[in-house]
Amino acid sequence: MQACGVECAFVYSGLPQGGGTLVEHAAETEFGRRYGFADIESFSGFQKRVPISEYDDIEPYIEAARNGHPGQLTRERPVFYSITSGTTGAS
């Protein structure tokens, strides 16, 4: 993996359990399969495969997880869901 700055520290930081990178960890999620996380080897590879997303883009994954379909955005089951207004003003 090529060296990259702060912008990719989150994506390629090691997991606390020593289980690889966050990208590797999410490769077996619906989102990870859709964007080929298993084949991503660098930050530039991540940028090329994964589009910048808004809430509407990931809402189907969130709703699927809420409706009992695990492994959408994370391998782990979410602890809780919270509604926030964010920048939309919705509540």
mmCIF file of N, CA and C in Angstrom:
data_model
loop_
_atom_site.group_PDB
_atom_site.id
_atom_site.type_symbol
_atom_site.label_atom_id
_atom_site.label_comp_id
_atom_site.label_asym_id
_atom_site.label_seq_id
_atom_site.Cartn_x
_atom_site.Cartn_y
_atom_site.Cartn_z
ATOM 1 N N MET A 1 0.843 -1.180 0.000
ATOM 2 C CA MET A 1 0.000 0.000 0.000
ATOM 3 C C MET A 1 0.883 1.237 0.000
ATOM 4 N N GLN A 2 0.519 2.182 -0.841
ATOM 5 C CA GLN A 2 1.296 3.415 -0.903
ATOM 6 C C GLN A 2 1.032 4.272 0.323
ATOM 7 N N ALA A 3 1.988 5.090 0.665
ATOM 8 C CA ALA A 3 1.814 5.994 1.801
ATOM 9 C C ALA A 3 0.805 7.068 1.428
ATOM 10 N N CYS A 4 -0.014 7.432 2.382
ATOM 11 C CA CYS A 4 -0.974 8.500 2.135
ATOM 12 C C CYS A 4 -1.100 9.327 3.398
ATOM 13 N N GLY A 5 -1.701 10.498 3.275
ATOM 14 C CA GLY A 5 -1.787 11.422 4.384
ATOM 15 C C GLY A 5 -2.962 11.151 5.290
ATOM 16 N N VAL A 6 -3.312 12.147 6.055
ATOM 17 C CA VAL A 6 -4.396 12.064 7.025
ATOM 18 C C VAL A 6 -5.708 11.680 6.361
ATOM 19 N N GLU A 7 -5.906 12.096 5.096
ATOM 20 C CA GLU A 7 -7.161 11.847 4.416
ATOM 21 C C GLU A 7 -7.517 10.366 4.324
ATOM 22 N N CYS A 8 -6.565 9.487 4.422
ATOM 23 C CA CYS A 8 -6.907 8.070 4.333
ATOM 24 C C CYS A 8 -6.565 7.301 5.605
ATOM 25 N N ALA A 9 -6.190 7.980 6.644
ATOM 26 C CA ALA A 9 -5.849 7.292 7.886
ATOM 27 C C ALA A 9 -7.020 6.475 8.398
ATOM 28 N N PHE A 10 -8.228 6.998 8.285
ATOM 29 C CA PHE A 10 -9.404 6.269 8.751
ATOM 30 C C PHE A 10 -9.623 5.009 7.943
ATOM 31 N N VAL A 11 -9.521 5.116 6.638
ATOM 32 C CA VAL A 11 -9.785 3.974 5.767
ATOM 33 C C VAL A 11 -8.768 2.861 5.964
ATOM 34 N N TYR A 12 -7.506 3.220 6.145
ATOM 35 C CA TYR A 12 -6.474 2.199 6.236
ATOM 36 C C TYR A 12 -5.881 2.000 7.625
ATOM 37 N N SER A 13 -6.509 2.563 8.638
ATOM 38 C CA SER A 13 -5.993 2.320 9.980
ATOM 39 C C SER A 13 -6.300 0.882 10.375
ATOM 40 N N GLY A 14 -5.418 0.295 11.151
ATOM 41 C CA GLY A 14 -5.630 -1.074 11.597
ATOM 42 C C GLY A 14 -6.771 -1.154 12.591
ATOM 43 N N LEU A 15 -7.475 -2.232 12.556
ATOM 44 C CA LEU A 15 -8.543 -2.444 13.516
ATOM 45 C C LEU A 15 -7.948 -2.781 14.877
ATOM 46 N N PRO A 16 -8.627 -2.436 15.971
ATOM 47 C CA PRO A 16 -8.091 -2.710 17.303
ATOM 48 C C PRO A 16 -7.741 -4.176 17.527
ATOM 49 N N GLN A 17 -8.485 -5.084 16.922
ATOM 50 C CA GLN A 17 -8.246 -6.508 17.121
ATOM 51 C C GLN A 17 -7.104 -7.029 16.247
ATOM 52 N N GLY A 18 -6.474 -6.146 15.473
ATOM 53 C CA GLY A 18 -5.396 -6.589 14.594
ATOM 54 C C GLY A 18 -5.930 -7.329 13.379
ATOM 55 N N GLY A 19 -7.164 -7.055 13.010
ATOM 56 C CA GLY A 19 -7.809 -7.782 11.926
ATOM 57 C C GLY A 19 -7.709 -7.122 10.576
ATOM 58 N N GLY A 20 -6.648 -6.407 10.288
ATOM 59 C CA GLY A 20 -6.495 -5.780 8.983
ATOM 60 C C GLY A 20 -7.028 -4.365 8.967
ATOM 61 N N THR A 21 -7.305 -3.864 7.775
ATOM 62 C CA THR A 21 -7.793 -2.498 7.622
ATOM 63 C C THR A 21 -9.315 -2.479 7.657
ATOM 64 N N LEU A 22 -9.869 -1.301 7.797
ATOM 65 C CA LEU A 22 -11.326 -1.158 7.772
ATOM 66 C C LEU A 22 -11.892 -1.575 6.421
ATOM 67 N N VAL A 23 -11.166 -1.294 5.348
ATOM 68 C CA VAL A 23 -11.619 -1.698 4.019
ATOM 69 C C VAL A 23 -11.665 -3.223 3.934
ATOM 70 N N GLU A 24 -10.633 -3.899 4.404
ATOM 71 C CA GLU A 24 -10.626 -5.369 4.398
ATOM 72 C C GLU A 24 -11.749 -5.915 5.267
ATOM 73 N N HIS A 25 -11.952 -5.290 6.403
ATOM 74 C CA HIS A 25 -12.983 -5.735 7.339
ATOM 75 C C HIS A 25 -14.380 -5.601 6.735
ATOM 76 N N ALA A 26 -14.588 -4.575 5.918
ATOM 77 C CA ALA A 26 -15.911 -4.339 5.328
ATOM 78 C C ALA A 26 -16.089 -5.014 3.966
ATOM 79 N N ALA A 27 -15.114 -5.762 3.508
ATOM 80 C CA ALA A 27 -15.192 -6.382 2.188
ATOM 81 C C ALA A 27 -16.367 -7.350 2.052
ATOM 82 N N GLU A 28 -16.777 -7.954 3.149
ATOM 83 C CA GLU A 28 -17.870 -8.930 3.088
ATOM 84 C C GLU A 28 -19.227 -8.329 3.435
ATOM 85 N N THR A 29 -19.342 -7.017 3.405
ATOM 86 C CA THR A 29 -20.640 -6.370 3.594
ATOM 87 C C THR A 29 -21.273 -6.151 2.223
ATOM 88 N N GLU A 30 -22.559 -5.858 2.200
ATOM 89 C CA GLU A 30 -23.221 -5.559 0.924
ATOM 90 C C GLU A 30 -22.556 -4.368 0.239
ATOM 91 N N PHE A 31 -22.283 -3.327 1.006
ATOM 92 C CA PHE A 31 -21.632 -2.139 0.461
ATOM 93 C C PHE A 31 -20.237 -2.484 -0.054
ATOM 94 N N GLY A 32 -19.486 -3.255 0.716
ATOM 95 C CA GLY A 32 -18.138 -3.649 0.328
ATOM 96 C C GLY A 32 -18.102 -4.506 -0.919
ATOM 97 N N ARG A 33 -19.056 -5.415 -1.044
ATOM 98 C CA ARG A 33 -19.126 -6.241 -2.261
ATOM 99 C C ARG A 33 -19.494 -5.385 -3.477
ATOM 100 N N ARG A 34 -20.428 -4.466 -3.279
ATOM 101 C CA ARG A 34 -20.857 -3.616 -4.393
ATOM 102 C C ARG A 34 -19.690 -2.832 -4.988
ATOM 103 N N TYR A 35 -18.806 -2.341 -4.129
ATOM 104 C CA TYR A 35 -17.711 -1.505 -4.597
ATOM 105 C C TYR A 35 -16.366 -2.228 -4.637
ATOM 106 N N GLY A 36 -16.362 -3.523 -4.507
ATOM 107 C CA GLY A 36 -15.138 -4.299 -4.676
ATOM 108 C C GLY A 36 -14.064 -4.046 -3.652
ATOM 109 N N PHE A 37 -14.457 -3.913 -2.385
ATOM 110 C CA PHE A 37 -13.482 -3.655 -1.325
ATOM 111 C C PHE A 37 -12.374 -4.708 -1.287
ATOM 112 N N ALA A 38 -12.682 -5.936 -1.624
ATOM 113 C CA ALA A 38 -11.681 -7.010 -1.552
ATOM 114 C C ALA A 38 -10.505 -6.753 -2.495
ATOM 115 N N ASP A 39 -10.727 -5.957 -3.534
ATOM 116 C CA ASP A 39 -9.671 -5.678 -4.506
ATOM 117 C C ASP A 39 -8.989 -4.329 -4.318
ATOM 118 N N ILE A 40 -9.406 -3.565 -3.316
ATOM 119 C CA ILE A 40 -8.819 -2.243 -3.081
ATOM 120 C C ILE A 40 -7.510 -2.397 -2.314
ATOM 121 N N GLU A 41 -6.446 -1.824 -2.868
ATOM 122 C CA GLU A 41 -5.125 -1.953 -2.245
ATOM 123 C C GLU A 41 -4.496 -0.621 -1.864
ATOM 124 N N SER A 42 -5.156 0.476 -2.198
ATOM 125 C CA SER A 42 -4.569 1.785 -1.909
ATOM 126 C C SER A 42 -5.675 2.811 -1.751
ATOM 127 N N PHE A 43 -5.296 3.976 -1.229
ATOM 128 C CA PHE A 43 -6.261 5.051 -1.097
ATOM 129 C C PHE A 43 -6.775 5.487 -2.460
ATOM 130 N N SER A 44 -5.890 5.575 -3.441
ATOM 131 C CA SER A 44 -6.347 5.979 -4.775
ATOM 132 C C SER A 44 -7.295 4.930 -5.355
ATOM 133 N N GLY A 45 -7.063 3.667 -5.041
ATOM 134 C CA GLY A 45 -7.991 2.610 -5.467
ATOM 135 C C GLY A 45 -9.354 2.783 -4.821
ATOM 136 N N PHE A 46 -9.355 3.174 -3.545
ATOM 137 C CA PHE A 46 -10.608 3.447 -2.841
ATOM 138 C C PHE A 46 -11.326 4.614 -3.516
ATOM 139 N N GLN A 47 -10.591 5.670 -3.815
ATOM 140 C CA GLN A 47 -11.190 6.845 -4.455
ATOM 141 C C GLN A 47 -11.795 6.503 -5.811
ATOM 142 N N LYS A 48 -11.143 5.632 -6.556
ATOM 143 C CA LYS A 48 -11.642 5.259 -7.884
ATOM 144 C C LYS A 48 -12.891 4.387 -7.810
ATOM 145 N N ARG A 49 -12.992 3.533 -6.805
ATOM 146 C CA ARG A 49 -14.103 2.580 -6.718
ATOM 147 C C ARG A 49 -15.313 3.078 -5.949
ATOM 148 N N VAL A 50 -15.075 3.896 -4.944
ATOM 149 C CA VAL A 50 -16.163 4.267 -4.032
ATOM 150 C C VAL A 50 -16.546 5.731 -4.251
ATOM 151 N N PRO A 51 -17.765 5.968 -4.736
ATOM 152 C CA PRO A 51 -18.167 7.348 -4.993
ATOM 153 C C PRO A 51 -18.428 8.114 -3.699
ATOM 154 N N ILE A 52 -18.311 9.414 -3.768
ATOM 155 C CA ILE A 52 -18.720 10.252 -2.646
ATOM 156 C C ILE A 52 -20.219 10.060 -2.499
ATOM 157 N N SER A 53 -20.667 9.801 -1.290
ATOM 158 C CA SER A 53 -22.069 9.451 -1.066
ATOM 159 C C SER A 53 -22.751 10.427 -0.134
ATOM 160 N N GLU A 54 -24.030 10.559 -0.337
ATOM 161 C CA GLU A 54 -24.894 11.317 0.557
ATOM 162 C C GLU A 54 -25.780 10.315 1.286
ATOM 163 N N TYR A 55 -26.512 10.814 2.257
ATOM 164 C CA TYR A 55 -27.378 9.934 3.040
ATOM 165 C C TYR A 55 -28.315 9.124 2.148
ATOM 166 N N ASP A 56 -28.911 9.752 1.155
ATOM 167 C CA ASP A 56 -29.846 9.045 0.269
ATOM 168 C C ASP A 56 -29.196 7.853 -0.421
ATOM 169 N N ASP A 57 -27.893 7.919 -0.635
ATOM 170 C CA ASP A 57 -27.178 6.821 -1.285
ATOM 171 C C ASP A 57 -27.030 5.602 -0.384
ATOM 172 N N ILE A 58 -26.898 5.838 0.926
ATOM 173 C CA ILE A 58 -26.710 4.705 1.845
ATOM 174 C C ILE A 58 -27.970 4.342 2.623
ATOM 175 N N GLU A 59 -29.022 5.147 2.462
ATOM 176 C CA GLU A 59 -30.262 4.871 3.188
ATOM 177 C C GLU A 59 -30.801 3.457 2.948
ATOM 178 N N PRO A 60 -30.764 2.920 1.720
ATOM 179 C CA PRO A 60 -31.259 1.551 1.534
ATOM 180 C C PRO A 60 -30.504 0.518 2.379
ATOM 181 N N TYR A 61 -29.213 0.718 2.577
ATOM 182 C CA TYR A 61 -28.428 -0.190 3.412
ATOM 183 C C TYR A 61 -28.845 -0.063 4.877
ATOM 184 N N ILE A 62 -29.056 1.155 5.316
ATOM 185 C CA ILE A 62 -29.473 1.390 6.700
ATOM 186 C C ILE A 62 -30.838 0.765 6.945
ATOM 187 N N GLU A 63 -31.765 0.990 6.028
ATOM 188 C CA GLU A 63 -33.111 0.429 6.188
ATOM 189 C C GLU A 63 -33.090 -1.094 6.151
ATOM 190 N N ALA A 64 -32.288 -1.676 5.288
ATOM 191 C CA ALA A 64 -32.171 -3.134 5.238
ATOM 192 C C ALA A 64 -31.652 -3.676 6.572
ATOM 193 N N ALA A 65 -30.632 -3.018 7.131
ATOM 194 C CA ALA A 65 -30.090 -3.445 8.428
ATOM 195 C C ALA A 65 -31.139 -3.303 9.526
ATOM 196 N N ARG A 66 -31.866 -2.203 9.511
ATOM 197 C CA ARG A 66 -32.918 -1.980 10.516
ATOM 198 C C ARG A 66 -34.015 -3.024 10.411
ATOM 199 N N ASN A 67 -34.217 -3.556 9.206
ATOM 200 C CA ASN A 67 -35.263 -4.548 8.980
ATOM 201 C C ASN A 67 -34.759 -5.982 9.080
ATOM 202 N N GLY A 68 -33.615 -6.165 9.747
ATOM 203 C CA GLY A 68 -33.144 -7.512 10.053
ATOM 204 C C GLY A 68 -32.232 -8.166 9.039
ATOM 205 N N HIS A 69 -31.676 -7.399 8.115
ATOM 206 C CA HIS A 69 -30.742 -7.949 7.134
ATOM 207 C C HIS A 69 -29.334 -7.483 7.496
ATOM 208 N N PRO A 70 -28.580 -8.308 8.199
ATOM 209 C CA PRO A 70 -27.254 -7.894 8.676
ATOM 210 C C PRO A 70 -26.227 -7.763 7.555
ATOM 211 N N GLY A 71 -25.096 -7.178 7.905
ATOM 212 C CA GLY A 71 -23.970 -7.112 6.979
ATOM 213 C C GLY A 71 -24.146 -6.130 5.849
ATOM 214 N N GLN A 72 -24.814 -5.039 6.091
ATOM 215 C CA GLN A 72 -25.038 -4.058 5.037
ATOM 216 C C GLN A 72 -23.863 -3.091 4.905
ATOM 217 N N LEU A 73 -23.597 -2.332 5.947
ATOM 218 C CA LEU A 73 -22.484 -1.371 5.946
ATOM 219 C C LEU A 73 -21.343 -1.814 6.849
ATOM 220 N N THR A 74 -21.660 -2.628 7.836
ATOM 221 C CA THR A 74 -20.661 -3.175 8.755
ATOM 222 C C THR A 74 -20.930 -4.654 8.944
ATOM 223 N N ARG A 75 -19.900 -5.396 9.308
ATOM 224 C CA ARG A 75 -20.103 -6.826 9.580
ATOM 225 C C ARG A 75 -20.810 -7.018 10.909
ATOM 226 N N GLU A 76 -20.555 -6.101 11.835
ATOM 227 C CA GLU A 76 -21.162 -6.204 13.146
ATOM 228 C C GLU A 76 -22.577 -5.647 13.104
ATOM 229 N N ARG A 77 -23.381 -6.136 14.000
ATOM 230 C CA ARG A 77 -24.726 -5.620 14.144
ATOM 231 C C ARG A 77 -24.668 -4.243 14.805
ATOM 232 N N PRO A 78 -25.361 -3.252 14.257
ATOM 233 C CA PRO A 78 -25.337 -1.925 14.889
ATOM 234 C C PRO A 78 -25.866 -1.982 16.318
ATOM 235 N N VAL A 79 -25.282 -1.204 17.196
ATOM 236 C CA VAL A 79 -25.690 -1.165 18.591
ATOM 237 C C VAL A 79 -27.016 -0.421 18.724
ATOM 238 N N PHE A 80 -27.165 0.711 18.003
ATOM 239 C CA PHE A 80 -28.421 1.450 17.998
ATOM 240 C C PHE A 80 -28.464 2.355 16.777
ATOM 241 N N TYR A 81 -29.655 2.824 16.485
ATOM 242 C CA TYR A 81 -29.855 3.777 15.393
ATOM 243 C C TYR A 81 -30.341 5.079 16.005
ATOM 244 N N SER A 82 -29.910 6.183 15.433
ATOM 245 C CA SER A 82 -30.304 7.482 15.957
ATOM 246 C C SER A 82 -30.681 8.400 14.802
ATOM 247 N N ILE A 83 -31.728 9.139 14.969
ATOM 248 C CA ILE A 83 -32.134 10.124 13.983
ATOM 249 C C ILE A 83 -31.538 11.467 14.386
ATOM 250 N N THR A 84 -30.840 12.089 13.443
ATOM 251 C CA THR A 84 -30.292 13.416 13.687
ATOM 252 C C THR A 84 -30.745 14.333 12.568
ATOM 253 N N SER A 85 -30.703 15.619 12.810
ATOM 254 C CA SER A 85 -31.130 16.560 11.778
ATOM 255 C C SER A 85 -30.030 16.792 10.747
ATOM 256 N N GLY A 86 -28.777 16.590 11.149
ATOM 257 C CA GLY A 86 -27.670 16.800 10.211
ATOM 258 C C GLY A 86 -27.801 18.122 9.499
ATOM 259 N N THR A 87 -27.616 18.112 8.192
ATOM 260 C CA THR A 87 -27.753 19.353 7.428
ATOM 261 C C THR A 87 -29.092 19.417 6.691
ATOM 262 N N THR A 88 -29.931 18.386 6.868
ATOM 263 C CA THR A 88 -31.205 18.367 6.148
ATOM 264 C C THR A 88 -32.314 19.074 6.896
ATOM 265 N N GLY A 89 -32.204 19.176 8.220
ATOM 266 C CA GLY A 89 -33.263 19.757 9.020
ATOM 267 C C GLY A 89 -34.374 18.770 9.337
ATOM 268 N N ALA A 90 -34.242 17.523 8.838
ATOM 269 C CA ALA A 90 -35.259 16.505 9.114
ATOM 270 C C ALA A 90 -35.159 16.060 10.567
ATOM 271 N N SER A 91 -36.259 15.538 11.102
ATOM 272 C CA SER A 91 -36.210 15.025 12.472
ATOM 273 C C SER A 91 -36.940 13.710 12.576
#
